Coordinates of C-alpha atoms and ligand atoms in Angstrom, one line a residue:
M1 CA -50.9 -63.9 -28.0
S2 CA -47.7 -62.1 -28.9
M3 CA -45.7 -65.3 -28.7
R4 CA -48.0 -67.1 -31.0
E5 CA -47.7 -64.3 -33.5
S6 CA -44.0 -64.0 -33.3
S7 CA -43.7 -67.7 -34.1
A8 CA -46.1 -67.2 -37.0
F9 CA -43.9 -64.4 -38.2
A10 CA -40.9 -66.7 -37.9
L11 CA -42.6 -69.3 -40.0
L12 CA -43.6 -66.7 -42.6
S13 CA -40.1 -65.4 -43.0
L14 CA -38.8 -68.9 -43.3
W15 CA -41.2 -69.6 -46.0
L16 CA -40.5 -66.3 -47.8
S17 CA -36.7 -66.7 -47.6
R18 CA -36.9 -69.9 -49.5
G19 CA -38.0 -67.9 -52.5
D20 CA -35.5 -65.2 -51.8
R21 CA -32.6 -67.6 -52.2
F22 CA -33.2 -67.1 -55.9
R23 CA -33.9 -63.4 -55.7
K24 CA -37.2 -63.7 -57.4
I25 CA -40.2 -62.4 -55.8
S26 CA -43.3 -64.5 -56.0
F27 CA -46.5 -62.6 -55.8
R28 CA -48.4 -65.8 -55.2
R29 CA -46.5 -66.0 -52.0
W30 CA -46.4 -62.3 -51.1
I31 CA -50.1 -61.7 -51.3
P32 CA -51.1 -64.4 -48.8
A33 CA -48.2 -63.4 -46.7
L34 CA -49.4 -59.8 -46.7
V35 CA -52.9 -60.9 -45.8
V36 CA -51.6 -63.1 -42.9
A37 CA -49.3 -60.3 -41.7
T38 CA -52.1 -57.7 -41.8
S39 CA -54.5 -59.9 -40.0
A40 CA -51.9 -60.8 -37.4
L41 CA -51.1 -57.1 -36.9
A42 CA -54.8 -56.4 -36.6
L43 CA -55.3 -59.1 -34.0
F44 CA -52.2 -57.9 -32.1
W45 CA -53.5 -54.4 -32.2
T46 CA -57.0 -55.4 -31.0
Y47 CA -56.2 -57.9 -28.4
A48 CA -52.6 -57.6 -27.2
V49 CA -52.0 -53.8 -27.4
P50 CA -54.8 -52.8 -24.9
Q51 CA -53.6 -55.6 -22.5
L52 CA -50.0 -54.5 -22.8
A53 CA -51.0 -50.9 -22.3
R54 CA -52.6 -51.9 -19.0
F55 CA -49.4 -53.3 -17.5
R56 CA -48.0 -51.0 -14.9
F57 CA -44.3 -51.9 -15.1
R58 CA -42.3 -49.4 -13.2
A59 CA -38.6 -49.1 -12.7
G60 CA -37.5 -51.0 -9.6
L61 CA -40.3 -53.5 -9.3
S62 CA -39.5 -56.5 -7.1
R63 CA -39.7 -60.0 -8.6
Y64 CA -42.9 -60.4 -6.7
D65 CA -44.4 -57.3 -8.2
M66 CA -43.3 -58.3 -11.7
G67 CA -45.2 -61.6 -11.4
W68 CA -42.2 -63.8 -11.1
Y69 CA -44.2 -66.0 -8.6
G70 CA -47.5 -65.6 -10.4
F71 CA -50.3 -63.0 -10.4
G72 CA -51.3 -63.9 -6.9
P73 CA -48.8 -66.3 -5.3
T74 CA -50.3 -68.7 -2.8
R75 CA -49.2 -71.4 -0.5
N76 CA -50.9 -74.7 0.4
Y77 CA -51.0 -76.7 3.6
V78 CA -50.8 -80.4 4.3
S79 CA -53.4 -80.5 7.1
F80 CA -55.8 -77.9 5.6
G81 CA -57.4 -77.8 2.2
E82 CA -57.5 -74.1 1.5
E83 CA -54.7 -71.8 0.1
S84 CA -53.6 -68.5 1.5
P85 CA -51.8 -65.7 -0.2
I86 CA -48.1 -65.2 0.0
I87 CA -47.7 -61.5 0.7
E88 CA -44.8 -59.1 0.1
I89 CA -44.1 -56.4 2.7
S90 CA -42.1 -53.3 1.8
P91 CA -40.0 -51.4 2.5
A92 CA -37.6 -53.9 3.9
G93 CA -37.8 -53.9 7.7
A94 CA -41.1 -52.1 7.7
Q95 CA -42.8 -51.9 11.0
C96 CA -46.4 -52.9 10.2
D97 CA -49.2 -52.7 12.8
P98 CA -49.1 -56.0 14.7
R99 CA -52.8 -56.5 14.5
Y100 CA -54.6 -59.0 12.3
T101 CA -55.7 -58.1 8.7
F102 CA -59.2 -58.7 7.5
L103 CA -59.6 -59.3 3.8
A104 CA -62.1 -61.0 1.4
P105 CA -59.9 -61.8 -1.6
R106 CA -61.7 -62.7 -4.8
G107 CA -61.0 -62.6 -8.6
D108 CA -59.8 -64.9 -11.3
S109 CA -56.6 -65.8 -9.5
V110 CA -58.4 -66.7 -6.2
V111 CA -59.5 -70.4 -6.1
H112 CA -61.9 -70.2 -3.1
P113 CA -63.0 -66.7 -2.4
G114 CA -64.2 -65.9 1.1
P115 CA -63.4 -64.0 4.2
M116 CA -59.8 -64.2 5.4
I117 CA -57.7 -63.2 8.5
L118 CA -54.0 -62.9 8.2
D119 CA -51.5 -62.0 10.9
A120 CA -49.1 -59.0 10.4
A121 CA -46.5 -61.3 8.8
G122 CA -49.1 -62.7 6.3
E123 CA -49.6 -66.0 8.0
L124 CA -53.0 -67.4 7.6
I125 CA -55.3 -67.3 10.7
W126 CA -58.7 -68.1 9.4
T127 CA -60.5 -68.5 6.1
K128 CA -63.8 -69.9 5.0
P129 CA -64.7 -70.6 1.4
N130 CA -68.1 -69.0 0.7
W131 CA -70.5 -69.4 -2.1
G132 CA -71.1 -66.3 -4.2
T133 CA -69.3 -63.2 -3.3
T134 CA -68.1 -62.1 0.1
Q135 CA -67.3 -58.5 0.8
D136 CA -66.6 -55.9 3.5
F137 CA -65.1 -58.4 6.0
K138 CA -64.4 -56.7 9.3
V139 CA -64.7 -56.8 13.1
Q140 CA -67.6 -54.8 14.6
R141 CA -68.8 -54.4 18.2
Y142 CA -72.4 -55.3 19.0
K143 CA -73.6 -55.1 22.6
G144 CA -70.1 -55.2 24.0
Q145 CA -69.0 -58.2 22.0
D146 CA -66.8 -58.4 18.9
Y147 CA -68.3 -60.0 15.8
L148 CA -66.9 -60.8 12.4
T149 CA -69.2 -59.3 9.9
Y150 CA -69.4 -59.6 6.1
W151 CA -71.8 -59.4 3.2
Q152 CA -72.4 -62.6 1.2
G153 CA -74.6 -63.1 -1.9
D154 CA -74.6 -62.7 -5.6
E155 CA -73.0 -59.7 -7.3
E156 CA -75.0 -58.3 -10.2
D157 CA -74.3 -55.3 -12.4
G158 CA -72.2 -53.6 -9.7
H159 CA -74.4 -54.2 -6.7
G160 CA -75.5 -57.1 -4.7
R161 CA -78.4 -59.3 -3.6
G162 CA -77.6 -60.9 -0.3
S163 CA -77.4 -60.6 3.4
W164 CA -75.0 -59.6 6.2
Y165 CA -73.5 -62.2 8.5
M166 CA -72.3 -61.8 12.0
L167 CA -70.0 -64.5 13.4
D168 CA -69.0 -64.8 17.0
S169 CA -65.5 -65.7 18.4
T170 CA -66.2 -69.4 17.7
Y171 CA -67.0 -68.6 14.0
T172 CA -70.6 -69.6 14.5
I173 CA -73.1 -67.5 12.5
R174 CA -75.1 -65.6 15.2
H175 CA -77.1 -63.2 13.0
I176 CA -78.1 -63.0 9.4
V177 CA -79.3 -59.5 8.6
S178 CA -81.5 -58.4 5.8
P179 CA -83.0 -55.0 4.9
S180 CA -86.5 -54.2 6.0
G181 CA -89.1 -54.7 3.3
I182 CA -88.7 -56.6 0.0
I183 CA -85.4 -55.2 -1.1
E184 CA -82.3 -57.3 -0.8
G185 CA -79.1 -56.4 0.9
D186 CA -76.5 -54.7 -1.2
L187 CA -72.8 -55.6 -0.9
H188 CA -71.5 -52.1 -0.1
D189 CA -72.0 -51.3 3.5
F190 CA -73.1 -52.7 6.9
Q191 CA -72.2 -50.5 9.9
I192 CA -73.2 -51.3 13.5
T193 CA -73.6 -48.0 15.4
S194 CA -72.7 -47.3 19.0
N195 CA -76.5 -47.6 19.7
N196 CA -76.4 -51.3 18.5
T197 CA -78.4 -50.5 15.4
A198 CA -77.3 -51.3 11.8
L199 CA -76.9 -49.0 8.9
I200 CA -77.3 -50.8 5.6
T201 CA -77.3 -50.0 1.9
A202 CA -79.7 -51.4 -0.7
Y203 CA -80.5 -50.8 -4.4
E204 CA -84.1 -50.8 -5.6
P205 CA -85.2 -50.5 -9.3
I206 CA -88.0 -47.9 -9.6
P207 CA -90.0 -46.8 -12.7
Y208 CA -88.6 -43.5 -13.8
D209 CA -88.9 -41.1 -16.8
L210 CA -85.3 -40.9 -18.0
T211 CA -85.8 -38.7 -21.0
S212 CA -84.0 -35.8 -19.4
V213 CA -80.8 -37.8 -19.5
G214 CA -81.3 -39.4 -22.8
G215 CA -83.0 -42.6 -21.5
P216 CA -86.4 -44.1 -22.1
E217 CA -89.6 -42.4 -20.9
F218 CA -90.8 -45.6 -19.2
G219 CA -87.4 -46.5 -17.8
W220 CA -85.9 -47.9 -14.7
L221 CA -83.7 -46.2 -12.2
Y222 CA -81.7 -47.8 -9.4
D223 CA -82.7 -45.9 -6.3
G224 CA -80.1 -45.7 -3.5
I225 CA -81.6 -46.6 -0.2
I226 CA -80.1 -46.4 3.3
Q227 CA -81.9 -48.0 6.3
E228 CA -81.2 -48.0 9.9
I229 CA -82.6 -51.1 11.5
N230 CA -82.9 -52.5 14.9
L231 CA -80.6 -55.6 14.8
E232 CA -82.6 -57.5 17.4
T233 CA -86.1 -57.1 15.9
G234 CA -85.4 -56.0 12.3
E235 CA -87.6 -53.0 12.9
L236 CA -87.0 -50.1 10.4
L237 CA -85.9 -47.0 12.3
F238 CA -85.0 -44.7 9.4
Q239 CA -85.0 -44.8 5.6
W240 CA -83.6 -42.5 3.0
R241 CA -83.9 -42.6 -0.8
S242 CA -81.6 -40.9 -3.2
S243 CA -84.2 -40.4 -5.8
S244 CA -86.1 -38.0 -3.5
F245 CA -83.1 -35.6 -3.4
Y246 CA -80.9 -36.2 -6.3
P247 CA -82.2 -36.3 -9.9
P248 CA -80.5 -38.5 -12.6
E249 CA -78.9 -35.3 -14.0
S250 CA -76.6 -35.3 -10.9
S251 CA -74.8 -38.4 -12.3
Y252 CA -71.5 -38.8 -14.1
E253 CA -72.3 -42.4 -15.0
P254 CA -73.0 -42.8 -18.8
M255 CA -76.5 -44.3 -19.5
G256 CA -74.8 -46.9 -21.8
G257 CA -78.0 -48.6 -23.0
K258 CA -79.2 -49.2 -19.5
G259 CA -82.5 -48.1 -17.9
H260 CA -84.8 -50.2 -20.2
E261 CA -85.3 -53.1 -17.9
R262 CA -86.1 -53.6 -14.3
T263 CA -83.1 -55.9 -14.0
L264 CA -80.8 -53.5 -15.7
G265 CA -81.7 -50.1 -14.3
Y266 CA -79.7 -46.9 -14.7
D267 CA -77.4 -46.9 -11.7
Y268 CA -77.1 -43.1 -11.5
F269 CA -76.2 -42.8 -7.8
H270 CA -74.3 -45.9 -6.7
M271 CA -74.3 -45.5 -3.0
N272 CA -71.3 -47.3 -1.4
S273 CA -71.0 -46.2 2.2
V274 CA -73.2 -44.9 5.0
D275 CA -71.9 -43.6 8.4
K276 CA -73.6 -41.8 11.3
D277 CA -72.1 -39.6 14.0
D278 CA -73.1 -39.0 17.6
R279 CA -75.1 -35.9 16.5
G280 CA -77.3 -38.3 14.4
R281 CA -76.1 -37.0 11.0
Y282 CA -75.7 -39.6 8.2
L283 CA -72.8 -39.4 5.8
I284 CA -73.4 -41.1 2.5
S285 CA -70.9 -41.7 -0.4
A286 CA -72.3 -42.0 -3.9
R287 CA -69.8 -43.1 -6.5
H288 CA -71.6 -42.1 -9.6
T289 CA -72.5 -38.6 -8.6
H290 CA -69.1 -38.0 -6.9
T291 CA -70.9 -36.7 -3.9
V292 CA -70.6 -37.0 -0.1
T293 CA -74.0 -36.1 1.4
C294 CA -74.8 -35.2 5.0
V295 CA -78.4 -36.1 5.9
D296 CA -80.3 -35.0 8.9
G297 CA -81.0 -38.1 11.1
T298 CA -84.6 -37.1 11.9
T299 CA -86.0 -35.3 8.9
G300 CA -83.9 -37.0 6.2
E301 CA -83.3 -33.6 4.6
V302 CA -79.9 -33.1 2.8
L303 CA -78.0 -30.8 5.1
W304 CA -75.2 -30.4 2.5
S305 CA -73.5 -32.0 -0.5
L306 CA -69.8 -32.1 -1.0
G307 CA -68.4 -32.8 -4.4
G308 CA -70.0 -33.6 -7.8
K309 CA -72.4 -31.4 -9.7
D310 CA -74.3 -30.4 -6.5
N311 CA -71.2 -29.3 -4.5
E312 CA -71.8 -26.5 -2.1
F313 CA -68.3 -26.1 -0.8
F314 CA -65.6 -23.6 -1.7
D315 CA -62.4 -25.6 -2.2
E316 CA -59.4 -24.2 -0.3
S317 CA -57.1 -26.9 -1.7
D318 CA -57.4 -26.0 -5.4
G319 CA -59.9 -28.7 -6.2
A320 CA -58.3 -31.5 -4.2
A321 CA -61.0 -31.3 -1.5
T322 CA -64.1 -31.3 -3.7
Q323 CA -63.1 -32.7 -7.1
F324 CA -62.9 -36.3 -5.9
A325 CA -64.4 -38.9 -8.3
W326 CA -65.8 -42.4 -8.1
Q327 CA -64.9 -42.4 -4.4
H328 CA -65.6 -44.9 -1.6
D329 CA -65.9 -45.1 2.1
A330 CA -66.8 -41.6 3.4
R331 CA -66.5 -41.7 7.3
W332 CA -66.9 -39.1 10.0
Q333 CA -63.7 -38.6 12.0
S334 CA -65.0 -35.7 14.0
P335 CA -67.9 -33.3 13.7
N336 CA -66.0 -31.4 10.9
T337 CA -63.5 -33.8 9.5
L338 CA -64.1 -36.8 7.3
T339 CA -62.0 -39.4 5.4
L340 CA -62.7 -41.0 2.1
F341 CA -61.0 -43.1 -0.5
N342 CA -60.8 -41.1 -3.7
N343 CA -60.6 -43.6 -6.6
G344 CA -60.2 -40.8 -9.2
A345 CA -59.8 -43.6 -11.9
N346 CA -62.8 -45.4 -13.3
A347 CA -63.1 -48.5 -15.3
A348 CA -65.7 -47.0 -17.7
S349 CA -63.7 -43.9 -18.7
D350 CA -60.3 -45.7 -18.1
S351 CA -59.0 -42.6 -16.5
S352 CA -55.3 -42.4 -15.7
S353 CA -55.9 -40.6 -12.5
I354 CA -54.1 -41.7 -9.3
S355 CA -56.1 -42.9 -6.3
H356 CA -55.5 -42.0 -2.7
G357 CA -57.0 -41.7 0.7
V358 CA -57.8 -38.2 2.0
L359 CA -58.6 -36.5 5.3
L360 CA -60.8 -33.5 4.7
K361 CA -61.6 -30.6 7.0
L362 CA -64.9 -28.8 6.6
D363 CA -66.0 -25.4 7.7
I364 CA -69.7 -26.3 7.5
P365 CA -71.3 -22.9 8.3
A366 CA -69.0 -21.1 5.8
R367 CA -69.2 -24.0 3.3
K368 CA -65.4 -24.3 2.9
A369 CA -63.4 -27.5 2.5
K370 CA -59.7 -28.4 2.5
V371 CA -57.4 -31.4 2.4
L372 CA -55.6 -31.9 5.7
T373 CA -53.7 -35.1 4.7
S374 CA -53.4 -37.2 1.6
Y375 CA -52.4 -40.9 1.8
D376 CA -50.6 -41.8 -1.4
H377 CA -49.3 -45.1 -2.6
P378 CA -45.6 -45.1 -3.6
Q379 CA -46.5 -46.9 -6.9
E380 CA -49.3 -44.4 -7.7
L381 CA -52.0 -47.0 -7.9
M382 CA -54.9 -46.5 -10.3
V383 CA -57.8 -48.1 -8.5
V384 CA -60.8 -48.2 -10.8
S385 CA -63.1 -49.5 -8.1
Q386 CA -63.5 -50.4 -4.4
G387 CA -61.1 -49.3 -1.7
N388 CA -61.3 -48.0 1.9
L389 CA -59.6 -46.0 4.6
Q390 CA -59.5 -47.0 8.2
V391 CA -58.2 -44.8 11.0
L392 CA -56.5 -47.1 13.5
D393 CA -56.8 -46.4 17.2
N394 CA -53.1 -45.3 17.4
G395 CA -53.9 -42.6 14.8
N396 CA -52.2 -44.4 12.0
V397 CA -54.2 -44.8 8.7
L398 CA -54.7 -48.0 6.8
V399 CA -55.7 -47.7 3.2
G400 CA -57.1 -50.7 1.3
W401 CA -56.6 -50.4 -2.4
G402 CA -59.7 -52.4 -3.4
H403 CA -59.3 -53.4 -7.0
S404 CA -55.5 -53.5 -6.5
A405 CA -54.3 -56.3 -4.2
A406 CA -52.6 -54.1 -1.6
F407 CA -53.1 -52.3 1.7
T408 CA -50.8 -49.7 3.1
E409 CA -50.3 -48.2 6.5
F410 CA -49.5 -44.6 7.0
S411 CA -48.5 -42.4 9.9
P412 CA -51.1 -39.7 10.7
N413 CA -49.1 -37.2 8.6
G414 CA -49.2 -39.3 5.5
T415 CA -45.8 -40.9 5.7
M416 CA -45.9 -44.5 4.4
L417 CA -44.9 -47.0 7.1
C418 CA -45.7 -50.4 5.6
D419 CA -47.0 -51.5 2.2
V420 CA -48.4 -55.0 1.8
H421 CA -49.1 -56.6 -1.6
F422 CA -51.1 -59.8 -1.9
G423 CA -50.7 -59.9 -5.7
A424 CA -48.2 -58.7 -8.3
S425 CA -48.6 -55.0 -8.8
A426 CA -47.6 -55.0 -12.5
Y427 CA -51.0 -56.7 -13.2
F428 CA -53.2 -54.8 -10.7
T429 CA -55.2 -53.2 -13.6
F430 CA -56.4 -56.7 -14.5
G431 CA -58.1 -57.1 -11.1
R432 CA -57.2 -60.8 -10.8
I433 CA -57.1 -60.5 -7.0
V434 CA -59.2 -57.8 -5.3
S435 CA -60.5 -57.2 -1.9
Y436 CA -63.3 -54.7 -1.6
R437 CA -61.9 -53.4 1.7
S438 CA -59.0 -54.2 4.0
F439 CA -59.0 -53.7 7.8
K440 CA -56.8 -54.2 10.7
N441 CA -58.1 -55.2 14.1
N442 CA -57.6 -57.3 17.2
W443 CA -59.4 -60.6 17.3
I444 CA -59.7 -63.6 19.5
G445 CA -60.8 -66.7 17.7
L446 CA -61.7 -69.9 19.6
P447 CA -63.1 -72.2 17.0
D448 CA -65.6 -74.8 18.2
T449 CA -63.9 -77.4 16.0
I450 CA -60.9 -79.6 16.8
P451 CA -57.4 -79.0 15.4
D452 CA -56.7 -80.5 11.9
A453 CA -53.9 -83.0 11.5
A454 CA -52.3 -84.8 8.5
V455 CA -50.0 -87.8 9.3
T456 CA -47.0 -88.9 7.2
R457 CA -44.5 -91.6 8.0
E458 CA -42.1 -89.2 9.6
S459 CA -44.2 -86.4 11.1
V460 CA -47.6 -85.0 11.8
F461 CA -48.7 -81.6 10.4
V462 CA -51.2 -79.7 12.7
S463 CA -53.2 -76.5 12.1
W464 CA -56.4 -75.1 13.5
N465 CA -58.3 -72.8 11.3
G466 CA -59.3 -69.7 13.2
A467 CA -57.5 -70.4 16.5
T468 CA -55.6 -67.3 17.6
E469 CA -54.6 -68.4 21.1
V470 CA -52.5 -71.5 20.4
A471 CA -48.9 -71.0 21.5
T472 CA -47.7 -74.6 21.8
W473 CA -48.5 -78.0 20.3
R474 CA -48.1 -80.8 22.8
F475 CA -47.3 -84.2 21.3
Q476 CA -48.7 -87.1 23.4
A477 CA -48.4 -90.8 22.8
W478 CA -50.6 -93.6 24.2
D479 CA -49.1 -95.4 27.1
G480 CA -50.2 -98.8 25.8
A481 CA -52.2 -99.7 28.9
D482 CA -56.0 -99.7 28.2
L483 CA -57.5 -99.4 24.7
N484 CA -60.9 -98.8 26.2
N485 CA -59.8 -95.9 28.4
M486 CA -56.7 -94.5 26.6
T487 CA -54.3 -92.4 28.6
F488 CA -51.6 -90.4 26.9
G489 CA -48.2 -89.3 28.0
T490 CA -46.5 -86.1 26.9
I491 CA -43.5 -86.8 24.6
K492 CA -42.6 -83.2 23.7
D493 CA -43.9 -79.6 23.3
V494 CA -43.4 -77.9 20.0
E495 CA -43.8 -74.1 19.6
R496 CA -46.4 -73.1 17.0
T497 CA -44.5 -71.9 13.9
G498 CA -47.3 -70.4 11.9
F499 CA -50.7 -71.5 10.6
E500 CA -49.3 -75.1 10.2
T501 CA -46.7 -76.7 12.4
E502 CA -44.8 -79.9 11.6
I503 CA -44.0 -82.2 14.5
S504 CA -41.5 -85.0 13.7
F505 CA -42.0 -88.4 15.3
T506 CA -39.6 -89.8 17.9
P507 CA -38.1 -93.1 16.7
D508 CA -39.7 -95.0 19.5
L509 CA -43.3 -94.0 18.6
K510 CA -45.1 -97.3 18.4
S511 CA -48.8 -96.6 17.8
Y512 CA -51.5 -94.1 18.7
F513 CA -50.8 -90.4 19.5
R514 CA -52.6 -87.1 19.6
V515 CA -51.7 -83.4 19.6
V516 CA -53.0 -81.0 22.2
A517 CA -53.3 -77.2 21.5
L518 CA -52.0 -75.2 24.5
S519 CA -52.4 -71.5 25.2
S520 CA -49.5 -69.3 26.3
E521 CA -50.7 -70.0 29.9
G522 CA -50.7 -73.8 29.3
A523 CA -54.4 -74.2 29.1
V524 CA -55.8 -76.9 26.9
L525 CA -57.7 -75.3 24.0
G526 CA -58.3 -78.4 21.9
I527 CA -57.1 -81.9 21.1
T528 CA -56.8 -83.6 17.7
E529 CA -58.4 -87.0 17.0
V530 CA -56.5 -90.0 18.1
L531 CA -54.0 -90.6 15.3
Q532 CA -51.6 -93.3 14.2
R533 CA -48.2 -93.1 12.6
G534 CA -48.7 -93.2 8.8
T535 CA -47.3 -96.2 6.9
A536 CA -47.3 -94.6 3.4
P537 CA -44.2 -92.7 2.4
M538 CA -44.1 -89.0 2.9
E539 CA -47.0 -87.4 1.0
D540 CA -45.8 -85.4 -2.0
T541 CA -46.4 -81.9 -0.7
F542 CA -45.0 -80.3 -3.9
T543 CA -48.0 -78.6 -5.4
L544 CA -47.8 -75.9 -7.9
D545 CA -49.2 -72.5 -7.3
H546 CA -52.4 -71.9 -9.2
S547 CA -51.0 -69.2 -11.5
W548 CA -48.1 -71.4 -12.4
R549 CA -50.5 -74.1 -13.3
V550 CA -52.3 -71.6 -15.6
A551 CA -49.0 -70.5 -17.1
I552 CA -47.9 -74.0 -17.8
V553 CA -51.2 -74.9 -19.5
L554 CA -50.9 -71.7 -21.6
L555 CA -47.4 -72.5 -22.6
F556 CA -48.5 -76.0 -23.5
V557 CA -51.4 -74.6 -25.6
L558 CA -49.0 -72.2 -27.3
C559 CA -46.6 -74.9 -28.2
C560 CA -49.3 -77.1 -29.6
L561 CA -50.6 -74.2 -31.7
T562 CA -47.1 -73.4 -33.0
F563 CA -46.4 -77.0 -33.9
G564 CA -49.9 -77.4 -35.4
L565 CA -49.4 -74.3 -37.5
Y566 CA -45.9 -75.4 -38.5
F567 CA -47.2 -78.8 -39.6
A568 CA -50.2 -77.5 -41.3
I569 CA -48.1 -75.0 -43.3
S570 CA -45.4 -77.5 -44.2
R571 CA -48.1 -79.9 -45.4
V572 CA -49.7 -77.3 -47.6
L573 CA -46.3 -76.4 -49.0
R574 CA -45.4 -80.0 -49.7
Y575 CA -48.8 -80.5 -51.3
Q576 CA -48.4 -77.4 -53.5
R577 CA -44.9 -78.4 -54.4
S578 CA -45.9 -81.8 -55.5
Q579 CA -48.8 -80.4 -57.5
R580 CA -46.5 -77.9 -59.2
D581 CA -43.8 -80.5 -59.8
M582 CA -46.3 -82.6 -61.6
S583 CA -47.7 -79.8 -63.7
Y584 CA -44.5 -78.0 -64.7
R585 CA -42.0 -80.7 -64.9
P586 CA -42.5 -81.2 -68.6
L587 CA -41.8 -77.5 -69.3
S588 CA -38.5 -77.5 -67.4
H589 CA -35.3 -78.1 -69.3
K590 CA -33.7 -79.5 -66.3
D591 CA -34.7 -79.8 -62.7
E592 CA -31.9 -77.9 -61.1
N593 CA -33.7 -77.4 -57.9
E594 CA -35.9 -80.1 -56.5
D595 CA -37.0 -78.3 -53.5
D596 CA -38.1 -75.1 -55.1
P597 CA -40.5 -75.3 -58.0
E598 CA -40.9 -71.5 -57.6
N599 CA -37.8 -71.1 -59.6
G600 CA -39.7 -71.5 -62.8
L601 CA -43.0 -70.3 -61.5
G602 CA -41.9 -66.8 -60.5
Q603 CA -41.7 -65.8 -64.1
L604 CA -45.2 -66.6 -64.9
P605 CA -47.6 -63.7 -65.1
I606 CA -50.2 -63.7 -62.4
Ligands
NAG701 C1 -77.8 -43.0 19.7 O1 -79.0 -42.6 20.3 C2 -79.0 -41.3 20.9 C3 -80.3 -41.2 21.7 O2 -81.4 -41.5 20.8 C4 -78.9 -40.3 19.8 O3 -78.9 -39.0 20.3 C5 -77.6 -40.5 19.0 O4 -77.5 -39.7 17.9 C6 -77.6 -42.0 18.5 N1 -76.3 -42.2 17.9 C7 -76.1 -42.9 16.8 C8 -74.8 -43.1 16.3 O5 -77.1 -43.3 16.2
NAG702 C1 -44.4 -37.8 9.9 O1 -44.4 -38.6 11.0 C2 -43.3 -39.5 11.1 C3 -43.5 -40.4 12.3 O2 -44.8 -40.9 12.4 C4 -42.1 -38.7 11.2 O3 -41.0 -39.5 11.3 C5 -41.9 -37.8 10.1 O4 -40.8 -36.9 10.2 C6 -43.2 -36.9 9.9 N1 -43.1 -36.2 8.6 C7 -43.4 -34.9 8.5 C8 -43.3 -34.3 7.2 O5 -43.9 -34.3 9.4
NAG703 C1 -60.2 -94.1 32.8 O1 -58.9 -93.9 33.5 C2 -58.8 -92.9 34.4 C3 -57.4 -92.8 35.0 O2 -56.5 -93.5 34.3 C4 -59.9 -93.1 35.5 O3 -59.9 -92.0 36.5 C5 -61.2 -93.3 35.0 O4 -62.2 -93.6 35.9 C6 -61.3 -94.3 33.9 N1 -62.5 -94.3 33.2 C7 -63.2 -95.4 32.9 C8 -64.6 -95.2 32.3 O5 -62.8 -96.5 33.2

């Protein structure tokens, strides 16, 4: 935008300076010039200034964070068709938790959104391109076994219509879970309890008189529903509706013309997490009322509300414990402590508040609350939506920054240990790469596929999407004996070097070969197809990062526009000149200046 305008200005001044050479001001030129300049300024003000204001350039940003490598730098593979993010870990030499990271990156800079596992160094472990939106990807335990769980479906107006998926260690979908009744599963939360039941969130539009909050009398309200269901049978064990306990007046969300249609209800509550403790108390986070609600597990009565207009707690931390806003992910940590991710900032009001994770201590009988620890990002991120906080089993705390492509690990006292970015932080407010939540966990993946391989003339590239246990790749060549019952002899073992490993051929490799995946104990985990040395030259593995492709296309378009503009203007000028030359030539005594007919024209009254 700004570049196009600056070139337009350059052209304009060039044009004007031609007249200036003769120190005579032409109004005929100045008026259109002023019009052009004013419109350019107006355009700049309307389109470029708000965007520029959203950049979060800070002193000392790394090249990565300034976008030197793109909004969300990614890498490609030869043997695998998907990309994975290139991450940046800071501070230098940071000791990050060695477990795997579970993300679901999506946004304009993400080519194939879906669930993704990375190792602590950012190497890809597993990804799966999914249709629609994938959210809340994590490991959960069900009946003593670990499952990968995520929500998948269509996102609509801030909530979702979809189902929850449970994948076993072979990445096979074992359960697809939907709410009980006609409502569809919402993208915000799916928690498997220690009793092997599932807690889920759902949004249901209900008819509602919204006149008390300036809406229509025969309007529509999004009711926030939690259900606890039996995962085996789908039986509904418990249900709670926000509309029975919180009126629309509790909300901070502007009505904004909503509430007239069933498909565009007034989202006054916006429930985004549900948790349950061993005493059977539910804990519900509602973004649009700024409340954390404790609900009795048998009666469904609200035991207390923390935060928002219905706050019952005295704040012993000068507002920090109760004045959270647009928050996410409220979780029990003990009978009287809880954690949450306080967004503070909100897209609608474009607040400049800073987001952070907090650990709160409650004195429930005395209705007092205080902040025990705050988990703050060193770059003071302003996370307008999403985000989560996970307490790891070593007591450290992982904060996922949702709308900002980052997750950060803290020691229990709030000291930052390791900050990981999977997008350039200067552009975080544009939300080009987001992950609703980020988690760390152990995981053993034993895919029921075979390893992928891509053969070139000099080497073979091997990878195995989802396999966590491969330590070594064993390269084996056919012994040339029996084509109908092939036997292979080991040529060499190559240590796995990351998601993809390149194995170069030995000069004497004649024909068929295969690659065997071995565990650290030497057990065979999988074998590639029988492969043959490639005859084509080394495949051109140079592929441009997506963002750079976009940047190059933009640059090209800008160049075309500039040249187009230049040629258009010079054509018009030449045309005008020739017209004037024709009309005024007879009046001139002598044609001193062939290129500038304005010489005579400037004196004419306009
Ligand atoms: C699990 O079930 C027991 C017995 O019904 C109950 O007391 C407990 O609160 C339940 N825990 C959760 C997390 O649902
Ligand atoms: C916080 O904990 C870290 C170790 O986890 C320690 O090095 C640091 O000194 C502690 N800071 C404070 C203020 O207690
Ligand atoms: C293939 O060869 C192996 C050993 O080289 C042998 O044990 C096996 O019986 C053979 N199979 C067939 C179908 O010939």
